[in-house]
Coordinates of C-alpha atoms in Angstrom, one line a residue:
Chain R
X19 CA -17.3 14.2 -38.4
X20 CA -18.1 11.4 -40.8
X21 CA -15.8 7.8 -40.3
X22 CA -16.4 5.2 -43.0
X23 CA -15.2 1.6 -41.8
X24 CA -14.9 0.1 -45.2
X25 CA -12.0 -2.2 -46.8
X26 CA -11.3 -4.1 -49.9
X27 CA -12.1 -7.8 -49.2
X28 CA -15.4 -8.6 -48.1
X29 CA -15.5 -11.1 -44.2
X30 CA -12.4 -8.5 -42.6
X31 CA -14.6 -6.9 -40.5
X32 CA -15.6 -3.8 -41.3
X33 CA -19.2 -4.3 -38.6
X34 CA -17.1 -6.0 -36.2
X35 CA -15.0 -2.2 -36.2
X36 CA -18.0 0.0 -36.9
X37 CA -19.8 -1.6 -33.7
X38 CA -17.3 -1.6 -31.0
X39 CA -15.8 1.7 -32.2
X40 CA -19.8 2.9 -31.9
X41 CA -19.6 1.4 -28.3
X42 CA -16.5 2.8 -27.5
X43 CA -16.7 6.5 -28.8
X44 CA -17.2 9.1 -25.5
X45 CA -19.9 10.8 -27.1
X46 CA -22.6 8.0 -28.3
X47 CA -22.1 8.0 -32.1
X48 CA -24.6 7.8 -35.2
X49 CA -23.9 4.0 -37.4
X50 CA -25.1 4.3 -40.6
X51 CA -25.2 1.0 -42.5
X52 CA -24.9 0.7 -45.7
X53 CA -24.1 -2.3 -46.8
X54 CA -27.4 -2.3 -48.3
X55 CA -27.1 -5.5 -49.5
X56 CA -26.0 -7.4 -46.5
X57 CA -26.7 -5.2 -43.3
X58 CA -25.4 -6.6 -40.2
X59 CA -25.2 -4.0 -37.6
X60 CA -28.4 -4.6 -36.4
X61 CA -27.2 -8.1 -35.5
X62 CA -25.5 -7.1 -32.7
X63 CA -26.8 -3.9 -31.5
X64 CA -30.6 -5.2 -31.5
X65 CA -31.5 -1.6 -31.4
X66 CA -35.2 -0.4 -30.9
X67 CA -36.9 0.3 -34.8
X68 CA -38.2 3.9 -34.4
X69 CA -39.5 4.3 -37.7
X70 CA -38.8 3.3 -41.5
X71 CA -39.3 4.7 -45.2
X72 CA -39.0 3.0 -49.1
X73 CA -36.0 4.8 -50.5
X74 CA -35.7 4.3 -54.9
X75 CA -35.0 5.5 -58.0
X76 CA -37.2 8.3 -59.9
X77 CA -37.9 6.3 -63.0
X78 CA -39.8 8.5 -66.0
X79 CA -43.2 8.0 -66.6
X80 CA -43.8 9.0 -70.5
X81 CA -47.4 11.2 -71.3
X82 CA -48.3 9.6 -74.5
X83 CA -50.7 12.6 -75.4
X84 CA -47.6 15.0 -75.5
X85 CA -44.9 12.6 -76.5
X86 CA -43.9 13.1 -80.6
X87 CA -42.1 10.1 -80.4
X88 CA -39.3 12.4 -81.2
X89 CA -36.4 10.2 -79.7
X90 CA -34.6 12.6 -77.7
X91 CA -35.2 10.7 -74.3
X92 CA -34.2 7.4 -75.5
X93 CA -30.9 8.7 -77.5
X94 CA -30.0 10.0 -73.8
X95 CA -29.9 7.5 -72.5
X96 CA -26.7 4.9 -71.9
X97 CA -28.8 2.4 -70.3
X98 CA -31.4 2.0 -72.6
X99 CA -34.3 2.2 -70.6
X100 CA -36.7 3.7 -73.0
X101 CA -37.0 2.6 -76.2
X102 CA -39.3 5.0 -79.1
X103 CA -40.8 2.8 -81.6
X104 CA -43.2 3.9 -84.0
X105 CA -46.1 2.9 -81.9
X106 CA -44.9 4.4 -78.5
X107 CA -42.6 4.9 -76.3
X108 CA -41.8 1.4 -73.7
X109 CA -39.6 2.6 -70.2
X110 CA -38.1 0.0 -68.7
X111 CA -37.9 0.8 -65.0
X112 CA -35.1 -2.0 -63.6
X113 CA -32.4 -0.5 -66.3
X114 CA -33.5 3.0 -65.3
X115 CA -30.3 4.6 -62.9
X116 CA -33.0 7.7 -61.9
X117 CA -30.3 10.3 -63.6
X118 CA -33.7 12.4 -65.0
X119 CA -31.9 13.2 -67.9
X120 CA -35.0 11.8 -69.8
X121 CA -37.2 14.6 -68.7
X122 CA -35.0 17.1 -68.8
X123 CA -34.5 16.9 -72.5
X124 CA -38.0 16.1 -73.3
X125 CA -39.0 19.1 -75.7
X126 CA -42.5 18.7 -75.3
X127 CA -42.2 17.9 -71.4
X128 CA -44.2 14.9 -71.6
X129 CA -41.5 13.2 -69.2
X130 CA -42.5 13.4 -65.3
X131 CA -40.9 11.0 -62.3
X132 CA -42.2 9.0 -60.4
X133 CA -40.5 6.5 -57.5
X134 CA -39.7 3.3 -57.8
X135 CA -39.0 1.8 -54.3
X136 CA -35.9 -0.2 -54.1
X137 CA -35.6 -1.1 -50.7
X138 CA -36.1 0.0 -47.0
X139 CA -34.3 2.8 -44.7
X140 CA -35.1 2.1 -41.2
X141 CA -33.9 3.8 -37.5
X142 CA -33.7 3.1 -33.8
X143 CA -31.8 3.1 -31.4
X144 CA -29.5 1.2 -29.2
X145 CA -28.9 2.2 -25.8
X146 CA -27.2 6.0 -26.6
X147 CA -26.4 4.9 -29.9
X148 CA -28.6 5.2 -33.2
X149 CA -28.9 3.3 -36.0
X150 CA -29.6 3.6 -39.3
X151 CA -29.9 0.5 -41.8
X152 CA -30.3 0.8 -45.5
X153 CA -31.9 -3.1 -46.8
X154 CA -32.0 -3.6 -50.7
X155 CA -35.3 -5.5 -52.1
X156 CA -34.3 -9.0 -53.7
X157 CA -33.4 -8.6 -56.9
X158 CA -32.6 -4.9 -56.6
X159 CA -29.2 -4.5 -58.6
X160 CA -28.2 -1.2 -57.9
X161 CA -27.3 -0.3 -54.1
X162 CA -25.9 3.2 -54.5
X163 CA -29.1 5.3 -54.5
X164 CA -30.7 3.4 -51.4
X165 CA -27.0 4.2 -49.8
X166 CA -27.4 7.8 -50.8
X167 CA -30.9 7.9 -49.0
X168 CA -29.5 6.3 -45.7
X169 CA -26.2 8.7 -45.5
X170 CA -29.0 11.6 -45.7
X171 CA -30.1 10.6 -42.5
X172 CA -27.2 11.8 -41.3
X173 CA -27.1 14.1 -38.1
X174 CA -25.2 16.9 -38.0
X175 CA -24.7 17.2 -34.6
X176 CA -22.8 14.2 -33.7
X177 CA -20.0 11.6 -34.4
X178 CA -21.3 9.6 -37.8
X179 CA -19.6 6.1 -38.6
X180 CA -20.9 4.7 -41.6
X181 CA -20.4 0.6 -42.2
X182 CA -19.6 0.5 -46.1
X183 CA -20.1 -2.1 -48.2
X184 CA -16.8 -4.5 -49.4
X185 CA -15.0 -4.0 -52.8
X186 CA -14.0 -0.8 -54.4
X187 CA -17.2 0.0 -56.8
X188 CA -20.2 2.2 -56.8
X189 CA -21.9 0.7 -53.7
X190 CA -18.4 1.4 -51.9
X191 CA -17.7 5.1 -53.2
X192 CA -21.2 6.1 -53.0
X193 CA -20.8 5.2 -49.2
X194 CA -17.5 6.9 -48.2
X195 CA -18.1 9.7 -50.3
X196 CA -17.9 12.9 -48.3
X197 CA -16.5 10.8 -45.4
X198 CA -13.9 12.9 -43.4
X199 CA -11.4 10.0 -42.4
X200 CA -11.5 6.1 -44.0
X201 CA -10.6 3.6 -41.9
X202 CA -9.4 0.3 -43.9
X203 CA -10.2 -3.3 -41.8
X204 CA -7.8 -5.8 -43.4
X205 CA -6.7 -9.1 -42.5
X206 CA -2.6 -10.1 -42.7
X207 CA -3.1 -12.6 -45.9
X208 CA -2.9 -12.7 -49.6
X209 CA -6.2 -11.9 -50.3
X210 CA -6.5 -9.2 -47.4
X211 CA -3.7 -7.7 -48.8
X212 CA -4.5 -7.3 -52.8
X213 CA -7.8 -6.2 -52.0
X214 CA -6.5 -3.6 -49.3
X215 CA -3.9 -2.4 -51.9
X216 CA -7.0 -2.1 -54.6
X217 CA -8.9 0.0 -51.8
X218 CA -6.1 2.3 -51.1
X219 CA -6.0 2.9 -54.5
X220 CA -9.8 3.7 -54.5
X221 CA -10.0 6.6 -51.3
X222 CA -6.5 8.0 -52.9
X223 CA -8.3 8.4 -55.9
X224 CA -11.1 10.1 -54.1
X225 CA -8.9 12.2 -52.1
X226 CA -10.3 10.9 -48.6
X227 CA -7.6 11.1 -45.4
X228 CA -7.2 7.3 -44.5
X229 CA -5.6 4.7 -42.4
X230 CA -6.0 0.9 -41.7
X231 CA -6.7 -1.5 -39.2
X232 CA -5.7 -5.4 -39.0
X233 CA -7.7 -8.0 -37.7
X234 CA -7.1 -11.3 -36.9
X235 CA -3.8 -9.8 -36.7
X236 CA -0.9 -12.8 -36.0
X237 CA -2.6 -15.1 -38.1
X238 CA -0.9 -14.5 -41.2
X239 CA 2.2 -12.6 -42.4
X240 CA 3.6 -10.0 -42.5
X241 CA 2.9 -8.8 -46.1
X242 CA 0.4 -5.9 -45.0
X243 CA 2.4 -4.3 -42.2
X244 CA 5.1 -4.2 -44.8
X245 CA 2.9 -2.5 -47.4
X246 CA 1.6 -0.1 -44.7
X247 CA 5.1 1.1 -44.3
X248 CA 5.9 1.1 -47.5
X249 CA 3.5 3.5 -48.5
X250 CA 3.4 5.6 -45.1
X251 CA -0.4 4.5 -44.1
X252 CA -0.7 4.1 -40.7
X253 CA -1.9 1.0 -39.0
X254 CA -4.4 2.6 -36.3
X255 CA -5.8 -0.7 -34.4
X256 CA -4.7 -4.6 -35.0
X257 CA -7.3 -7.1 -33.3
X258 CA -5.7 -10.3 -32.2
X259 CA -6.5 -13.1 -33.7
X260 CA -8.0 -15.2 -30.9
X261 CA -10.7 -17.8 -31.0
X262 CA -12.7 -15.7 -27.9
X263 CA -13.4 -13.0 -30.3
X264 CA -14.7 -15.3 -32.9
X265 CA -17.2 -17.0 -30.0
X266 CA -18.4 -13.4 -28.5
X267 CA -19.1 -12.5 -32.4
X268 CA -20.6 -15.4 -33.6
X269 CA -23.3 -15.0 -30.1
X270 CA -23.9 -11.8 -32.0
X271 CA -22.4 -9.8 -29.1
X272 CA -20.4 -7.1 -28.7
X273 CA -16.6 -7.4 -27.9
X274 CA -15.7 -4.0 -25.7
X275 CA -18.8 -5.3 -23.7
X276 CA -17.6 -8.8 -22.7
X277 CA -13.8 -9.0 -23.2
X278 CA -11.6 -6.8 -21.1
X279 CA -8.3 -7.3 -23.7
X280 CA -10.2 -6.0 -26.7
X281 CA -11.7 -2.9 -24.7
X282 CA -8.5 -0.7 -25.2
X283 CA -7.7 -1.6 -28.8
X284 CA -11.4 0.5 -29.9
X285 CA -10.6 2.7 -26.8
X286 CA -7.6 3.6 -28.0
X287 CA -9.2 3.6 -31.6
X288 CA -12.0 6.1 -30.8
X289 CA -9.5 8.4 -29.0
X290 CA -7.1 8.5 -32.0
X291 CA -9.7 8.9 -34.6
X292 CA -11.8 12.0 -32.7
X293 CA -8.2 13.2 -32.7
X294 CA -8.0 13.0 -36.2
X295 CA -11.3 14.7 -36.9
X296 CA -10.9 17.5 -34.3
X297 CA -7.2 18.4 -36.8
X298 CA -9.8 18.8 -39.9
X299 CA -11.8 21.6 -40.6
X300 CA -15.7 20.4 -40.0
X301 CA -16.8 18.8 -43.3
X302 CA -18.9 20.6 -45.9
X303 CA -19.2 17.8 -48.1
X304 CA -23.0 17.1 -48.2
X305 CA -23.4 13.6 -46.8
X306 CA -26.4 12.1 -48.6
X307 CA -26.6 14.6 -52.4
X308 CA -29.1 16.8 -53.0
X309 CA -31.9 14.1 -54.9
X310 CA -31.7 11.4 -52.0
X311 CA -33.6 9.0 -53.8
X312 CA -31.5 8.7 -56.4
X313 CA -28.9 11.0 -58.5
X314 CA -25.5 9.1 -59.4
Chain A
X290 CA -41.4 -7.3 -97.0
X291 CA -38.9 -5.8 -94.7
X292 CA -36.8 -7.8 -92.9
X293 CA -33.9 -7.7 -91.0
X294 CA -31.3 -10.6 -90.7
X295 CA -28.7 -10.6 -87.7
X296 CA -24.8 -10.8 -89.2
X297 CA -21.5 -10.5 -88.7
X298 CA -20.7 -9.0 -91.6
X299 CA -22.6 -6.7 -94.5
X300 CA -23.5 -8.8 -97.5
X301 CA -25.7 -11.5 -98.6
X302 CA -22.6 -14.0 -98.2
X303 CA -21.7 -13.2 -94.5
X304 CA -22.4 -15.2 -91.7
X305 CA -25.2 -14.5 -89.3
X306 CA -25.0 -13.3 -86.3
X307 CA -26.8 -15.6 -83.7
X308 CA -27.0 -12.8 -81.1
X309 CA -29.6 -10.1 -81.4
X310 CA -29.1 -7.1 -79.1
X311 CA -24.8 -7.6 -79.4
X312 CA -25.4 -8.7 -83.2
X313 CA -22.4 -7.5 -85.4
X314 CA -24.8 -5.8 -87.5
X315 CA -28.1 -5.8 -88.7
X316 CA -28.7 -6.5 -92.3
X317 CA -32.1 -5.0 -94.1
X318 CA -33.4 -6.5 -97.0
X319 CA -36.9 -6.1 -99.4
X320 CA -37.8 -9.9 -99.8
X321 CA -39.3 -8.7 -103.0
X322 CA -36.2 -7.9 -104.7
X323 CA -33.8 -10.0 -102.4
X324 CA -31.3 -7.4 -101.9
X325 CA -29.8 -5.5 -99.3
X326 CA -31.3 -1.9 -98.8
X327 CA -29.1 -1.3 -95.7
X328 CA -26.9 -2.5 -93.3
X329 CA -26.5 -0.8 -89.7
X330 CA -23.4 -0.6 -87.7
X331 CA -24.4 -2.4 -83.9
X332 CA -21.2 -1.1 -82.3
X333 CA -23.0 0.7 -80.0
X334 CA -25.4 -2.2 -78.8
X335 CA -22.3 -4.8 -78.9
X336 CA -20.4 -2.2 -76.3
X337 CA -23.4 -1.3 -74.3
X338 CA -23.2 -1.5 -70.4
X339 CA -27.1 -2.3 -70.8
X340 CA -30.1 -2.3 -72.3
X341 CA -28.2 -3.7 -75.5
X342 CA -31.6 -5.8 -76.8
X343 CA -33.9 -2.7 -76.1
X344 CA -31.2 -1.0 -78.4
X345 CA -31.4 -2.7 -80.9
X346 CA -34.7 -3.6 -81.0
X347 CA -35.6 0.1 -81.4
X348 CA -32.8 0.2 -84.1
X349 CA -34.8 -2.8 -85.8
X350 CA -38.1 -0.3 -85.1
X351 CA -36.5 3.2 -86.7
X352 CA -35.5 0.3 -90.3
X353 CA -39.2 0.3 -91.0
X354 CA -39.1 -3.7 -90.5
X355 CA -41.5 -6.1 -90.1
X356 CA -39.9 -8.8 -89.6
X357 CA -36.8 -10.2 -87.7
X358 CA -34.9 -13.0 -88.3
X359 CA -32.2 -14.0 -86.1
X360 CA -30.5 -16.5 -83.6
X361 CA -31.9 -16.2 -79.9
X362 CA -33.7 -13.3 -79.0
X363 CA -34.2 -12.1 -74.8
X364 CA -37.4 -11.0 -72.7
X365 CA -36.8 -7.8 -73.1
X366 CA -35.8 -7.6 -76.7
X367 CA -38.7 -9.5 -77.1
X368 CA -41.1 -7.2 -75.4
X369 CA -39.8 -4.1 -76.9
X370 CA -39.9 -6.0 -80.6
X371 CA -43.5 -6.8 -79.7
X372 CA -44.4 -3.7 -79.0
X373 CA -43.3 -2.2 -82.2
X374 CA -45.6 -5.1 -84.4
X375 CA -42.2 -7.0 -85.6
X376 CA -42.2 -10.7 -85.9
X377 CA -39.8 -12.1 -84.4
X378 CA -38.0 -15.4 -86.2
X379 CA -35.2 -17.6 -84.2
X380 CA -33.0 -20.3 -85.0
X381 CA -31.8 -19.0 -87.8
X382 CA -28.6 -20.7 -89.0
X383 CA -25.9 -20.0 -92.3
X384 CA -25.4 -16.7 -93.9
X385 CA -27.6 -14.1 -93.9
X386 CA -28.9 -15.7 -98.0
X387 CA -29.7 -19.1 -95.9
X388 CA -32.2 -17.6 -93.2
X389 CA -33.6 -15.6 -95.9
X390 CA -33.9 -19.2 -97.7
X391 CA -34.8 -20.5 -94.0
X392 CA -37.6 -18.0 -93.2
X393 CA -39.2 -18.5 -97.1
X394 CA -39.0 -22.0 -96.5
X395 CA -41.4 -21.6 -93.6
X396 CA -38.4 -23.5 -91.8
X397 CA -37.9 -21.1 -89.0
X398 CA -40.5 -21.0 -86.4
X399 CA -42.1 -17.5 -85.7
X400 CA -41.2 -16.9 -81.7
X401 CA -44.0 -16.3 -79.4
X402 CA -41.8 -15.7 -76.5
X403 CA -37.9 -15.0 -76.1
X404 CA -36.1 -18.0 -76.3
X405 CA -33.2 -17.1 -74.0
X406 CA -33.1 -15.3 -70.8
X407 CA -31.0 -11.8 -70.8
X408 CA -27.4 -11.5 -70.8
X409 CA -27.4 -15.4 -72.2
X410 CA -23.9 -14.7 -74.2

C-alpha cells in the first residue's frame, strides 16, 4: 500500500506527518521523499546513506552525418528544444522534458538519448525504517522526472509513504500518482483552507481515495472542519497546536519519540490508515512509470 | 539583402515589435527593392510555454534571412540565430520603414551578445 502525505499550502506539515506516521506504523514502513526540491525527512530521521544514483532526463543527441535537416524533430516538439537551421541542427538540453518524441519521429534515425543528470536519489536507513530522498541540482527546473525515479524505488513488500511536494502541479501529481490513499495536512486558516480546497480539487480529479489531517489544530477557525463536513471528507488526525511540538521539531526530533500526548494521535493514524488499505484491493498502479528517468 | 524586422503588425507603416521570440510578427523584406516579400504569423512563438526565441529564431532561419533587426534579443535566441549565420541588430525603434532607415543609417549597433536575459517581458 502506497500513502502520499501531501496538501495544498506549503509549511502544514506534510514531513512532520510522513515521519511520525513512519515511526508509528507496526510494520516499519518505506518514506519516500520527494519533495525533490526541498527534502526534509532526512532531517529528522538521520538515517544511515546506503547508497546513491544521478536520476535525469534522456535529452537527444542529433548524428549530424544522418540528419537531412528535414525538421521533423523540431516541429515535435512544444518545448522547442531543437531548433533545424540551415546549417544544423542546435538541442537545447535544459528545455528538453525527455518525452523522446524527437527520436521516435526521426526518419533517418539519426536521434539517439542520452542522460542528462538532474539530481541525486539516495537510500538508507533509519533504525527499521528506510529512506529514500530524491535532491534536485540547483537550477534544475523540472522536479517530476527525478520524483518518478525515487517512487521506482519503491518496495513491494511493504507499507510505502511518500512525502509530496506542496501545491497542486506536476511535482505534486507526479508524486501521488498511483498512491492508494492521500492523506491532506492542513492548517485551520485562510490560507490552509483555499489551498486545501485547491488540492481536493486536484486528487478528485485524479480519482485517488483521500482524507485530511489538521495541524496546529485550535489555532485558527473553524473554516476547514466546516468544509470537511461539507463535502463528506473525513478529518483522520488533528495535532494540537502546542508550543512543545514546535520545540521537539525545530531540535529536528521526532514527536511520537519524545512526547507522550502526540503518540496516539499517529497511533491512532497508522491504525486507521492500514485499515483503509487492507478495504482496497492491492494496487496495480505502477509506482515509478516504465522510463524512470524521465517520461511525463 | 534579406532581412527581417520584428512588428506588430504587416506593413511597412506598422509599428515594431520590440520583442523577438513573442514578436507579433516577423516582417521580411529585400533591402534592394524595399518591399515586403513576406510576413509570418508568430502566434505560435507569442503562446509558447517555452522555447519561444529558439522558435523563432529558426522561423527567422527557414525566411532565408541574413539579417535581423529587432528590439532586444535573449541568450538563447541569440545562440540559435548565431548558429544559423544571421546578424543580429537591436535597439531598433519606430515602424518597421524606420529600422529599415535605422539599420541603413548604420544607426543600430550589430549585437555581439543578447542584450537581455530570457523571459525579460
Amino acid at each position: 500500500m502506497i500513502v502520499a502525505i501531501a496538501s495544498g499550502k506549503g509549511g502544514t506539515g506534510k514531513t512532520t506527518f510522513a515521519v511520525n506516521l513512519a515511526r508509528s506504523l507496526e510494520q516499519p514502513p518505506q518514506l519516500l521523499d520527494c519533495d525533490v526540491e526541498a527534502p526534509n525527512a532526512h532531517l529528522y530521521l538521520r538515517p544511515r546513506i546506503l547508497g546513491a544514483e544521478a536520476a535525469g532526463i534522456l535529452v537527444p543527441r542529433v548524428d549530424a552525418v544522418r540528419c537531412t535537416l528535414c525538421g521533423d524533430c523540431a516541429e515535435l516538439c512544444r518545448y522547442h528544444a531543437l531548433a533545424v537551421l540551415r546549417t544544423g541542427v542546435m538541442v537545447f538540453p535544459e528545455l528538453c522534458h525527455g518525452c523522446g518524441g524527437c527520436a521516435l519521429v526521426c526518419p533517418e534515425g539519426a536521434i539517439t538519448e542520452e542522460l542528462r543528470p538532474i539530481g541525486v536519489v539516495e537510500w538508507g536507513v533509519a533504525g527499521d525504517i528506510e529512506l529514500v530522498t530524491g535532491r534536485l541540482d540547483i537550477g534544475e527546473a523540472q522536479a517530476p522526472p527525478l520524483i518518478r525515479a525515487v517512487k521506482a524505488k519503491a518496495r513491494g513488500d511493504r507499507l510505502v509513504v511518500v512525502d509530496a511536494p506542496p501545491g497542486t502541479s506536476c511535482p505534486t501529481i507526479a508524486a501521488i500518482q498511483g498512491s492508494d490513499f492521500v492523506l491532506l495536512v492542513t492548517e485551520p486558516t485562510p490560507f490552509g483552507l483555499n489551498d486545501l480546497a485547491l488540492a481536493v480539487e486536484t486528487v478528485r480529479a485524479l480519482g485517488l481515495p483521500f482524507a485530511v489531517a489538521v495541524n496546529r489544530a485550535g489555532s485558527g477557525d473553524d473554516r476547514v472542519h466546516e468544509f470537511c463536513a461539507a463535502q463528506g471528507i473525513e478529518i483522520l488526525a488533528e495535532l494540537p497546536d502546542d508550543r512543545r511540538i514546535a520545540e521537539v521539531s525545530a531540535r529536528g526530533r521526532i514527536l511520537v519519540d519524545e512526547l507522550d500526548h502526540v503518540r496516539p494521535v499517529f497511533g491512532a493514524l497508522a491504525r486507521r490508515l492500514v485499515e483503509l488499505g487492507d478495504r482496497r484491493p492491492p494496487t496495480l498502479a505502477a509506482a515509478g512509470g516504465s522510463r524512470a528517468e524521465g517520461r511525463r | 539583402m534579406k532581412v527581417v524586422v520584428t512588428s506588430t503588425g504587416e506593413c511597412l507603416d506598422s509599428p515594431i515589435d520590440p520583442r523577438f521570440g513573442r514578436a507579433a510578427s516577423f516582417v521580411l523584406v529585400d533591402t534592394v527593392s524595399g518591399a515586403i516579400t513576406t510576413v509570418v504569423d508568430n502566434r505560435d512563438g507569442v503562446e509558447a510555454a517555452q522555447g519561444a526565441g529558439v522558435q523563432a529564431a529558426e522561423a527567422v532561419s527557414r525566411l532565408g534571412a541574413e539579417c535581423l533587426v529587432t528590439g532586444h534579443c535573449g541568450p538563447k535566441a541569440f545562440r540559435t540565430l548565431q548558429a544559423a549565420g544571421i546578424a543580429v541588430y537591436t535597439g531598433a525603434s519606430g515602424t518597421v520603414a524606420d529600422a529599415l532607415a535605422q539599420l541603413a543609417a548604420g544607426t543600430l549597433e550589430r549585437a555581439g551578445a543578447p542584450d537581455v536575459a530570457g523571459h525579460w517581458a
